[in-house]
PDB file of N, CA and C in Angstrom:
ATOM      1  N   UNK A   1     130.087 -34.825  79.013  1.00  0.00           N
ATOM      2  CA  UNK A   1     130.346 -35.007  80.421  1.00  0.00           C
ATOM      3  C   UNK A   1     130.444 -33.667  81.136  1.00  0.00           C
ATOM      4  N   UNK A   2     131.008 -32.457  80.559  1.00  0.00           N
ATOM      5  CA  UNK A   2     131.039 -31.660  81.097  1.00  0.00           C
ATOM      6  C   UNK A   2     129.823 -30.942  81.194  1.00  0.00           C
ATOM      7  N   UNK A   3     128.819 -30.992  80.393  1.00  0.00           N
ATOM      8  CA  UNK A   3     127.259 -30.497  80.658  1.00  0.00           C
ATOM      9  C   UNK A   3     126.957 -30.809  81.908  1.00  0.00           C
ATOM     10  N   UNK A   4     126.872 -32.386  82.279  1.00  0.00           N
ATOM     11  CA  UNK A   4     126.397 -32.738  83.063  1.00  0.00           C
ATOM     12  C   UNK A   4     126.720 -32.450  84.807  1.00  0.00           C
ATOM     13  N   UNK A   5     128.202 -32.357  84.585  1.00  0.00           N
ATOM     14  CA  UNK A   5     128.488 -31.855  85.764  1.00  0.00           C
ATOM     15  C   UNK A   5     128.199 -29.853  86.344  1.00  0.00           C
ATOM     16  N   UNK A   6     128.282 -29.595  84.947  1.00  0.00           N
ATOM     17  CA  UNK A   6     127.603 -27.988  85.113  1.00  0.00           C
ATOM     18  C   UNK A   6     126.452 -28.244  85.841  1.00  0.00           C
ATOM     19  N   UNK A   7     125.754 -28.939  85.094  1.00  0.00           N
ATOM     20  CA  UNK A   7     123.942 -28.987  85.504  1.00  0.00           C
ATOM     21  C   UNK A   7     123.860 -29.495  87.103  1.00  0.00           C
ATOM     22  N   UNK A   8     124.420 -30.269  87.153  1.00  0.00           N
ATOM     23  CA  UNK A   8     124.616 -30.937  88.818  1.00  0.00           C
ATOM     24  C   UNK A   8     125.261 -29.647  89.477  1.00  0.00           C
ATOM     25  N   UNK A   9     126.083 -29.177  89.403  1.00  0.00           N
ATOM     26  CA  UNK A   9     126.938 -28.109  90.498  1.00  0.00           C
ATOM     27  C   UNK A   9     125.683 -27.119  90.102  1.00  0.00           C
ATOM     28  N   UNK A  10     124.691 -26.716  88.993  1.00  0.00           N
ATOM     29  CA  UNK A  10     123.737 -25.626  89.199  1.00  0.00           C
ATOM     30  C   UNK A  10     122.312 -26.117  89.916  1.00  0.00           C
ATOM     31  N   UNK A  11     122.119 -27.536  90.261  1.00  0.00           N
ATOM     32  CA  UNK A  11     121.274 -28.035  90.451  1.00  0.00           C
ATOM     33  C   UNK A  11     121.946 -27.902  92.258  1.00  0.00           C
ATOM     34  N   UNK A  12     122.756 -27.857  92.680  1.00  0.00           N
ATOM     35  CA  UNK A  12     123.360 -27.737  93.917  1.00  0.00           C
ATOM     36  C   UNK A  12     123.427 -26.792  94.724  1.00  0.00           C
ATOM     37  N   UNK A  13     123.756 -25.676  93.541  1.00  0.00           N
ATOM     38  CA  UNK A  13     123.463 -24.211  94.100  1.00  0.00           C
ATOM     39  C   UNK A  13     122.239 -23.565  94.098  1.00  0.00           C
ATOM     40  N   UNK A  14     121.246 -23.453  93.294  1.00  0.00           N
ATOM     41  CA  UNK A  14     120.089 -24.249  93.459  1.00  0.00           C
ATOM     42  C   UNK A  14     119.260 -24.132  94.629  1.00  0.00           C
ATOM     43  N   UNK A  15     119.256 -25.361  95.089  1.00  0.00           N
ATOM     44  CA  UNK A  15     118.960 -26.413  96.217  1.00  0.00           C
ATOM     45  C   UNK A  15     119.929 -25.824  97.851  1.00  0.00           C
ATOM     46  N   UNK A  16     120.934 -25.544  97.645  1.00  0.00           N
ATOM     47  CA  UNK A  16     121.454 -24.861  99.021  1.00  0.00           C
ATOM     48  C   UNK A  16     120.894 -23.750  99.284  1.00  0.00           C
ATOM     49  N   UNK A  17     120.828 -22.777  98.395  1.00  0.00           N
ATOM     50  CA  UNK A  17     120.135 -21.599  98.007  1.00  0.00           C
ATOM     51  C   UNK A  17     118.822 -21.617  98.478  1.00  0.00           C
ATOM     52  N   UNK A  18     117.690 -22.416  98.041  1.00  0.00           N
ATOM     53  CA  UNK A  18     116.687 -22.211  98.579  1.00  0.00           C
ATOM     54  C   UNK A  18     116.082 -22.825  99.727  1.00  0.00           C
ATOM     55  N   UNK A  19     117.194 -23.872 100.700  1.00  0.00           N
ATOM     56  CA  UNK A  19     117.026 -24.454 101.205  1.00  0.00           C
ATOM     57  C   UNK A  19     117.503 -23.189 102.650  1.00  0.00           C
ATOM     58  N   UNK A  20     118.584 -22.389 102.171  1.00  0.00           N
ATOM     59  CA  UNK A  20     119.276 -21.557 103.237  1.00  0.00           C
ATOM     60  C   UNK A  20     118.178 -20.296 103.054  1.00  0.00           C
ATOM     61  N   UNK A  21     117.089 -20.026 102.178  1.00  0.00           N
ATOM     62  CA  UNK A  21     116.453 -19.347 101.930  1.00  0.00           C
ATOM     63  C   UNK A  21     115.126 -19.574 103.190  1.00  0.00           C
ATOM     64  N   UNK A  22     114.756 -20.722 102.791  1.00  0.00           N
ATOM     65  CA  UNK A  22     114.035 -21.345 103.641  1.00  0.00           C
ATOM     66  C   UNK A  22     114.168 -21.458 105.324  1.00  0.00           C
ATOM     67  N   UNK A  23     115.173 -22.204 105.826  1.00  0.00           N
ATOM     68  CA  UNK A  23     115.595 -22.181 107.015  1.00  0.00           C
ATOM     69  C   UNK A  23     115.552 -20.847 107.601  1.00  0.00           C
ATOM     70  N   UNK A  24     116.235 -19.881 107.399  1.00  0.00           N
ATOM     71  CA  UNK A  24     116.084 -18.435 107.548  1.00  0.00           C
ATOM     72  C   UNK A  24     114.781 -17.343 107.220  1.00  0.00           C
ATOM     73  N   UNK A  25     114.626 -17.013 108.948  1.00  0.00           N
ATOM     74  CA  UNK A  25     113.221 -15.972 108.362  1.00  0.00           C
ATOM     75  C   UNK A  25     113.189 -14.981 109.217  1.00  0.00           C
ATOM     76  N   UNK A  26     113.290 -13.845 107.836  1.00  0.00           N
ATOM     77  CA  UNK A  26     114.008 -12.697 109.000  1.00  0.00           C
ATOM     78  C   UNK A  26     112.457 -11.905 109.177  1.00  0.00           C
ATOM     79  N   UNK A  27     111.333 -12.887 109.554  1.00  0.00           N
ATOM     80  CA  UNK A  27     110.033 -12.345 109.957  1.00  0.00           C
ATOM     81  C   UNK A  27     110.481 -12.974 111.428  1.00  0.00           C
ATOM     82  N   UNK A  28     111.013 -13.296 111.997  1.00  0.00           N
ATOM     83  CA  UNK A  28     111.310 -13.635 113.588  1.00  0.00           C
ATOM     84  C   UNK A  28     112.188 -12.375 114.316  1.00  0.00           C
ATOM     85  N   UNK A  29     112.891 -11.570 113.213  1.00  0.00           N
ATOM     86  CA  UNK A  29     113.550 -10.478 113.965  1.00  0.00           C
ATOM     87  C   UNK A  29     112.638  -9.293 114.428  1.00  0.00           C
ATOM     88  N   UNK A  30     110.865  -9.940 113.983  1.00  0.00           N
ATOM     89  CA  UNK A  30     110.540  -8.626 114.511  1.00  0.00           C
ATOM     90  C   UNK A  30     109.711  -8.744 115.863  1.00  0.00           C
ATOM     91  N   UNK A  31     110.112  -9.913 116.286  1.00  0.00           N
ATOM     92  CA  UNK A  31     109.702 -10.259 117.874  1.00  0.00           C
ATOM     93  C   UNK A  31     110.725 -10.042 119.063  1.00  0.00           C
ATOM     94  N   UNK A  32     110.230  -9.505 119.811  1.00  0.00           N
ATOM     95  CA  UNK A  32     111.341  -9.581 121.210  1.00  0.00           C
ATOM     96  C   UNK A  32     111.659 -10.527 121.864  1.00  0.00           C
ATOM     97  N   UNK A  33     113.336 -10.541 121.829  1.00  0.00           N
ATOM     98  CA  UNK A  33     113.641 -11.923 122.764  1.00  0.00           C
ATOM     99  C   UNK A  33     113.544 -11.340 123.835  1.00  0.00           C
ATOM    100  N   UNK A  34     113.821 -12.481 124.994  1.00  0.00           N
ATOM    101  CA  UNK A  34     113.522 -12.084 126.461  1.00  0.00           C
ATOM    102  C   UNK A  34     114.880 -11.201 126.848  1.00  0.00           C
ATOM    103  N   UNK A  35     115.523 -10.059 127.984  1.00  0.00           N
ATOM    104  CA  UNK A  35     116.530  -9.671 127.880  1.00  0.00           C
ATOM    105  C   UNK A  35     116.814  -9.022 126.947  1.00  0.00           C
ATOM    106  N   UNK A  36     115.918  -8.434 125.558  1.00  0.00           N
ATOM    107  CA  UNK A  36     116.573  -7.836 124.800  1.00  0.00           C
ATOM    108  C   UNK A  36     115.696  -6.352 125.306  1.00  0.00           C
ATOM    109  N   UNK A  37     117.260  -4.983 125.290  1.00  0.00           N
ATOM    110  CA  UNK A  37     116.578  -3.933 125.665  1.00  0.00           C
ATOM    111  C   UNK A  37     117.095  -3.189 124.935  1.00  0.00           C
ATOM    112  N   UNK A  38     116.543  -2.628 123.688  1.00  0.00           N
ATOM    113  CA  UNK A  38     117.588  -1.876 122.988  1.00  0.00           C
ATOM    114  C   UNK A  38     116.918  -0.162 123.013  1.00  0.00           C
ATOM    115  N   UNK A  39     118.006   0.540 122.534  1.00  0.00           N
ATOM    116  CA  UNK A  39     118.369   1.567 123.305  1.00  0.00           C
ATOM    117  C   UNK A  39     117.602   2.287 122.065  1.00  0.00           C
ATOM    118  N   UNK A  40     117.590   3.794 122.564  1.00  0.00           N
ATOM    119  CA  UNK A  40     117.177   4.927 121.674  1.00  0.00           C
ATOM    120  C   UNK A  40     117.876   4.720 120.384  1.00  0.00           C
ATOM    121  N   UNK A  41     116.985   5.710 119.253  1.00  0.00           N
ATOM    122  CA  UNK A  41     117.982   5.331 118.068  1.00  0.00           C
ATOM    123  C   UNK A  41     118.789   6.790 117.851  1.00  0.00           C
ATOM    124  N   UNK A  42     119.321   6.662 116.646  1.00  0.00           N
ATOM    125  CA  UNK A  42     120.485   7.669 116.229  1.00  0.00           C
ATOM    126  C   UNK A  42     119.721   8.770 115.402  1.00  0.00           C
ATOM    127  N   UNK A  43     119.855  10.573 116.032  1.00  0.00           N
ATOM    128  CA  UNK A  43     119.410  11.175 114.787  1.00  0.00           C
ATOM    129  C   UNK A  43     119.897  10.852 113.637  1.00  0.00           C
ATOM    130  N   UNK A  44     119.893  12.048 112.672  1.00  0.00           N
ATOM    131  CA  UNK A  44     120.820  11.882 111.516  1.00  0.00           C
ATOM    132  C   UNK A  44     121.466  12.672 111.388  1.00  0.00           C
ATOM    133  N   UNK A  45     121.947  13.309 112.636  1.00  0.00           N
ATOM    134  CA  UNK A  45     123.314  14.266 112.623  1.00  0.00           C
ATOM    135  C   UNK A  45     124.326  13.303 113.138  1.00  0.00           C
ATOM    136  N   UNK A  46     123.892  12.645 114.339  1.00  0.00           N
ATOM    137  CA  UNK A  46     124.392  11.855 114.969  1.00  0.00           C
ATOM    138  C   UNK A  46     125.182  10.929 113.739  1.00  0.00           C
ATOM    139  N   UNK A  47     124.087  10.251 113.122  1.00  0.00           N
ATOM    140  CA  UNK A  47     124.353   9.116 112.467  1.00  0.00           C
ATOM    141  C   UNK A  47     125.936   9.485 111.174  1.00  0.00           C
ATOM    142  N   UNK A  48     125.484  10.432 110.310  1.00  0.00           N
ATOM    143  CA  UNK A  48     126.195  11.542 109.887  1.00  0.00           C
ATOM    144  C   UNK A  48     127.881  11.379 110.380  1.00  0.00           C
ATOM    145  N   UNK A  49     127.731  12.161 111.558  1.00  0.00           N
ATOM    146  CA  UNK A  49     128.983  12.155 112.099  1.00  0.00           C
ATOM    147  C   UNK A  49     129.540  10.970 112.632  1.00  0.00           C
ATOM    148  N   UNK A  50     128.603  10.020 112.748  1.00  0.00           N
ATOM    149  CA  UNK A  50     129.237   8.501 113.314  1.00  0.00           C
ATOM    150  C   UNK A  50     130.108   7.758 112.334  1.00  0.00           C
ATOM    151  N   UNK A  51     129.108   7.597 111.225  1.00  0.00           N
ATOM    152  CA  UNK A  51     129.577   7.017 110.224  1.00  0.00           C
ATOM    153  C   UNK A  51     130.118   7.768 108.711  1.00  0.00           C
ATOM    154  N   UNK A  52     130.348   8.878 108.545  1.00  0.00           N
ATOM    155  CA  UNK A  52     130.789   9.370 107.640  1.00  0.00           C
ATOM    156  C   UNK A  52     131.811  10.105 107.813  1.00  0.00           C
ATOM    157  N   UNK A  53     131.140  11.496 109.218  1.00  0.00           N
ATOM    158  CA  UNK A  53     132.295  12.249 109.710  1.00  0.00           C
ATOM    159  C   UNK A  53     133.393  11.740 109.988  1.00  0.00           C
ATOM    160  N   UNK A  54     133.645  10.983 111.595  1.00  0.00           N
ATOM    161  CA  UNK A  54     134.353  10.487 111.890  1.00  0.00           C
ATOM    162  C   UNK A  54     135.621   9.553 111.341  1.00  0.00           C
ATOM    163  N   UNK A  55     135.120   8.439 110.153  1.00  0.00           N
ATOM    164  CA  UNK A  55     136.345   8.267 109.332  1.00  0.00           C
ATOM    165  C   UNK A  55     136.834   9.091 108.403  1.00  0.00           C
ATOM    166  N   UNK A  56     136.213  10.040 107.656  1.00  0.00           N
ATOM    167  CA  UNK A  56     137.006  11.197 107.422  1.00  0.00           C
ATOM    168  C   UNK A  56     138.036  11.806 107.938  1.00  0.00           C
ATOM    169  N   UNK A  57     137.887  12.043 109.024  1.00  0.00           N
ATOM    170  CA  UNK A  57     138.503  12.482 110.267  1.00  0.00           C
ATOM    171  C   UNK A  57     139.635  11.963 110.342  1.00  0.00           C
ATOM    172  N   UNK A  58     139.315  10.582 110.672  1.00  0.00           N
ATOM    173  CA  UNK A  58     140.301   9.945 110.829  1.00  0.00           C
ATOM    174  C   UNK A  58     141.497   9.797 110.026  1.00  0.00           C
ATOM    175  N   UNK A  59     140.696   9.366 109.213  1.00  0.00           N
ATOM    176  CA  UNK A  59     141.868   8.998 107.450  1.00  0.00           C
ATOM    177  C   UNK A  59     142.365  10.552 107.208  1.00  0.00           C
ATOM    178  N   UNK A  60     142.570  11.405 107.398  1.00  0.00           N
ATOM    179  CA  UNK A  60     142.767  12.837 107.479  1.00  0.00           C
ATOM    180  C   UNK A  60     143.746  13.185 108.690  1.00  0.00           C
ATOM    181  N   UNK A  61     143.593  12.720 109.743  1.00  0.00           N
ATOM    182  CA  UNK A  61     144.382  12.634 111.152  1.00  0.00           C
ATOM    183  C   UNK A  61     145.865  11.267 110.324  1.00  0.00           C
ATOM    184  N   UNK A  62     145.951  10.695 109.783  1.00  0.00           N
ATOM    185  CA  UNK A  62     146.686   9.425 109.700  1.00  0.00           C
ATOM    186  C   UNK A  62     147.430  10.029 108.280  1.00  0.00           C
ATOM    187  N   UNK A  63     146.439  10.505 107.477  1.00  0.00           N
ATOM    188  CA  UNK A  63     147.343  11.137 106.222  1.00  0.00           C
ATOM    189  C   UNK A  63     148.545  11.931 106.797  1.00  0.00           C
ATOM    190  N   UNK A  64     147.775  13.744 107.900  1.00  0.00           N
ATOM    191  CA  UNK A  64     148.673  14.037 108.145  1.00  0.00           C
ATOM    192  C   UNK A  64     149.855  13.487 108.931  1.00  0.00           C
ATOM    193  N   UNK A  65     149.678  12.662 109.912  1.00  0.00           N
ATOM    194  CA  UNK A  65     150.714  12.565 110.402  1.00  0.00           C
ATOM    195  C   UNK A  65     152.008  11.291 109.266  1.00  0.00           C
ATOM    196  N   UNK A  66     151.226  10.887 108.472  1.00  0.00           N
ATOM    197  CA  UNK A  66     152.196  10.430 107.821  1.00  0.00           C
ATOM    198  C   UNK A  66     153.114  11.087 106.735  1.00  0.00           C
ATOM    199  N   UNK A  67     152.254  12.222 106.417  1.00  0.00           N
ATOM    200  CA  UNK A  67     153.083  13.206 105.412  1.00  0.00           C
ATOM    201  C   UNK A  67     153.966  14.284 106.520  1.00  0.00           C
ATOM    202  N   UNK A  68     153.173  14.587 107.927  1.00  0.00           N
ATOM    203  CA  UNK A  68     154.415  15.209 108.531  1.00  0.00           C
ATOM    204  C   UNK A  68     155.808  14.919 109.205  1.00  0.00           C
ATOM    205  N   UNK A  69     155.515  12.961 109.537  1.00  0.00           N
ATOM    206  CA  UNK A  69     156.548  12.503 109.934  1.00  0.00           C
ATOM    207  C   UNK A  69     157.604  11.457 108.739  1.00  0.00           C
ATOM    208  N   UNK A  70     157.259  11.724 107.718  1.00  0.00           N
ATOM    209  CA  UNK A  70     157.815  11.094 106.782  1.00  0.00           C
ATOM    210  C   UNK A  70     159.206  12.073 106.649  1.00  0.00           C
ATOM    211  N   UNK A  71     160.196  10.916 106.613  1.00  0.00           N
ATOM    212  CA  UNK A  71     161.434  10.958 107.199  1.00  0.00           C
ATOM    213  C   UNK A  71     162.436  10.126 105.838  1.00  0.00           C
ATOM    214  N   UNK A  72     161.806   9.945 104.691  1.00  0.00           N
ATOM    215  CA  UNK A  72     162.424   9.564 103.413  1.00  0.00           C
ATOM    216  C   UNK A  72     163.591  10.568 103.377  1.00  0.00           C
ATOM    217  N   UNK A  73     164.695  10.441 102.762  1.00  0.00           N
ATOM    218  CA  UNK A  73     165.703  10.891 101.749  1.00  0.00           C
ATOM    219  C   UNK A  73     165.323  11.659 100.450  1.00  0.00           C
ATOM    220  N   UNK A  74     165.002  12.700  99.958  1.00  0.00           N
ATOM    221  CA  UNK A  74     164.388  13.416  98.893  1.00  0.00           C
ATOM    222  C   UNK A  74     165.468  12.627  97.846  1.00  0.00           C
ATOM    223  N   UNK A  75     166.573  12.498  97.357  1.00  0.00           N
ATOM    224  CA  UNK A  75     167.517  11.685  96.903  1.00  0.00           C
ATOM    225  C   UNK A  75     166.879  10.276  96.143  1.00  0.00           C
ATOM    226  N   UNK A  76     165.842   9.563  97.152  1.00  0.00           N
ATOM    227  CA  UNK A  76     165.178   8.382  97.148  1.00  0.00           C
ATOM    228  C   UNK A  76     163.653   8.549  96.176  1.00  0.00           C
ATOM    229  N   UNK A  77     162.945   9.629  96.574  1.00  0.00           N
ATOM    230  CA  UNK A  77     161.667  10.181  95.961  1.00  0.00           C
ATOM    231  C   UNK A  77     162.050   9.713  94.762  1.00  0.00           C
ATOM    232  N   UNK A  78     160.596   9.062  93.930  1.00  0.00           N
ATOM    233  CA  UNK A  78     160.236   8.767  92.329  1.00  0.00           C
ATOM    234  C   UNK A  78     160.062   9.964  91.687  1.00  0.00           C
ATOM    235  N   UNK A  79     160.472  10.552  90.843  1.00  0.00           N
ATOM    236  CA  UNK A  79     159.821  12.003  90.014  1.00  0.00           C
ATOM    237  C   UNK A  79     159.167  11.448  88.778  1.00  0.00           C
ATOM    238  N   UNK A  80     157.809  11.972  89.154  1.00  0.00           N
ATOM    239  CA  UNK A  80     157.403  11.662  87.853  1.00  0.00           C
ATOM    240  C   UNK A  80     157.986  12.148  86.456  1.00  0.00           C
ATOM    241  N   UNK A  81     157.071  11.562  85.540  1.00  0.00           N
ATOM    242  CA  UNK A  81     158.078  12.432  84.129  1.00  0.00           C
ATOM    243  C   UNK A  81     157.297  13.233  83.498  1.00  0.00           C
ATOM    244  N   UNK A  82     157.871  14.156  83.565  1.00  0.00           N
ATOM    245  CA  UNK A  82     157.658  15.489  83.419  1.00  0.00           C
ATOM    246  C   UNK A  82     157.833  16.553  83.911  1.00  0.00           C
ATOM    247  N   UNK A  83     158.727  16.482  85.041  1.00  0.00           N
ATOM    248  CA  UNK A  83     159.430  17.388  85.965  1.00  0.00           C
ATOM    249  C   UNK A  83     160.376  17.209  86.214  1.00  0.00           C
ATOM    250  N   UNK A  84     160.837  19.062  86.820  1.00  0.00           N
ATOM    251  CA  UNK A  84     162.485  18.377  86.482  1.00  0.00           C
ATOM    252  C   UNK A  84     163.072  18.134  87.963  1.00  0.00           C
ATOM    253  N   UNK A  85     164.424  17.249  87.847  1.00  0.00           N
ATOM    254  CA  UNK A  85     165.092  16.779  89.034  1.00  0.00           C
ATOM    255  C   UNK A  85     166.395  17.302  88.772  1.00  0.00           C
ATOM    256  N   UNK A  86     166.852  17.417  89.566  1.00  0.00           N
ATOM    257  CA  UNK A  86     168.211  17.854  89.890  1.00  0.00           C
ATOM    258  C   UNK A  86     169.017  16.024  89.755  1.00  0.00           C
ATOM    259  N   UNK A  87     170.060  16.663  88.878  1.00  0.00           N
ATOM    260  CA  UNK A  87     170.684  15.580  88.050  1.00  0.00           C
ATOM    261  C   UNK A  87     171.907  15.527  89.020  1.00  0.00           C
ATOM    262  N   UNK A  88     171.944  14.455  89.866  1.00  0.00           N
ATOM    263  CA  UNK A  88     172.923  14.137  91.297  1.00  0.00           C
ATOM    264  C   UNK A  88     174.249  13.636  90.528  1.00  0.00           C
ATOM    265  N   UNK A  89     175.420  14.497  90.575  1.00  0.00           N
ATOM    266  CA  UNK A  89     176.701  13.400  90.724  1.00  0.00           C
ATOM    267  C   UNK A  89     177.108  13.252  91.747  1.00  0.00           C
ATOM    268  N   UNK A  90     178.293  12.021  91.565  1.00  0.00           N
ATOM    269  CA  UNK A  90     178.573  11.593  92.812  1.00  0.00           C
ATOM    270  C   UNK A  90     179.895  12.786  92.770  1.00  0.00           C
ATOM    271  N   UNK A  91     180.570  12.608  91.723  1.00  0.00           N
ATOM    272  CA  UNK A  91     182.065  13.098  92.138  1.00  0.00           C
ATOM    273  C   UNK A  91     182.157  13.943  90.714  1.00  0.00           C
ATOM    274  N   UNK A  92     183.526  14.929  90.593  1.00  0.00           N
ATOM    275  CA  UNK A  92     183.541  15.161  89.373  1.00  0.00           C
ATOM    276  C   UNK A  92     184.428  14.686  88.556  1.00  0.00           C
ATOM    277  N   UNK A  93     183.344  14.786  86.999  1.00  0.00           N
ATOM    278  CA  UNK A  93     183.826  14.264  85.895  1.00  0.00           C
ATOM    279  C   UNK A  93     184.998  14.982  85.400  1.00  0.00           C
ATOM    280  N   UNK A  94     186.569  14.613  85.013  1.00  0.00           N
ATOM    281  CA  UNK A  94     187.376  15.016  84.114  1.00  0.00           C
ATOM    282  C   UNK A  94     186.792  14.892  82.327  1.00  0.00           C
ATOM    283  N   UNK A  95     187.042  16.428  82.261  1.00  0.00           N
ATOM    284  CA  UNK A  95     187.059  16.255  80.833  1.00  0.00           C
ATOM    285  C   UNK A  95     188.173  15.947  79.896  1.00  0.00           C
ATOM    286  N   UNK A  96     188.212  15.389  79.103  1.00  0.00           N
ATOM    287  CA  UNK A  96     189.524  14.925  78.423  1.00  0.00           C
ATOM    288  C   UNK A  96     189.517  15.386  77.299  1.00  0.00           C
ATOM    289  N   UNK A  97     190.520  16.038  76.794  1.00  0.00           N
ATOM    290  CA  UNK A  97     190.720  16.837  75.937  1.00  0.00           C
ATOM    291  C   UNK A  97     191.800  15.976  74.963  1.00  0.00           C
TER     292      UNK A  97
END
């Protein structure tokens, strides 16, 4: 029973697949609709700085300001292991003799 329902759900995908294959033909995108006026294209400096520079930039603008306004408790900071931390008491210990 379970073959059969494999074969049906692949016989389905399949069939949507080439049916959505079909319906769709991206040989019509190379005609002009009416109203369509599209604009100059992008060098590749342009393009460059549109899409590569610029979020660099960005994510770089957002790092710093989050590492300069970070306002944590050093107290709170994780130390990794392998470095050393300053070993916090609260109060002092009596030694008992």
């Amino acid at each position: 029973m379970d073959k059969k329902n494999a074969l049906r759900a692949g016989a389905l995908a399949a069939g949507t697949t080439l049916m959505m294959l079909l319906m769709s033909s991206p040989a019509l995108a190379l005609t002009r609709d009416d109203g369509d006026d599209p604009g100059t294209g992008l060098s590749v400096v342009e393009t460059l700085g549109l899409y590569v520079l610029a979020p660099l930039a960005l994510f770089a603008i957002i790092a710093g300001l989050v590492m300069v306004l970070d306002r944590s408790h050093p107290d709170h900071r994780v130390s990794t292991p392998g470095t050393k931390s300053k070993a916090k008491t609260k109060g002092k210990v009596a030694a008992k003799v």
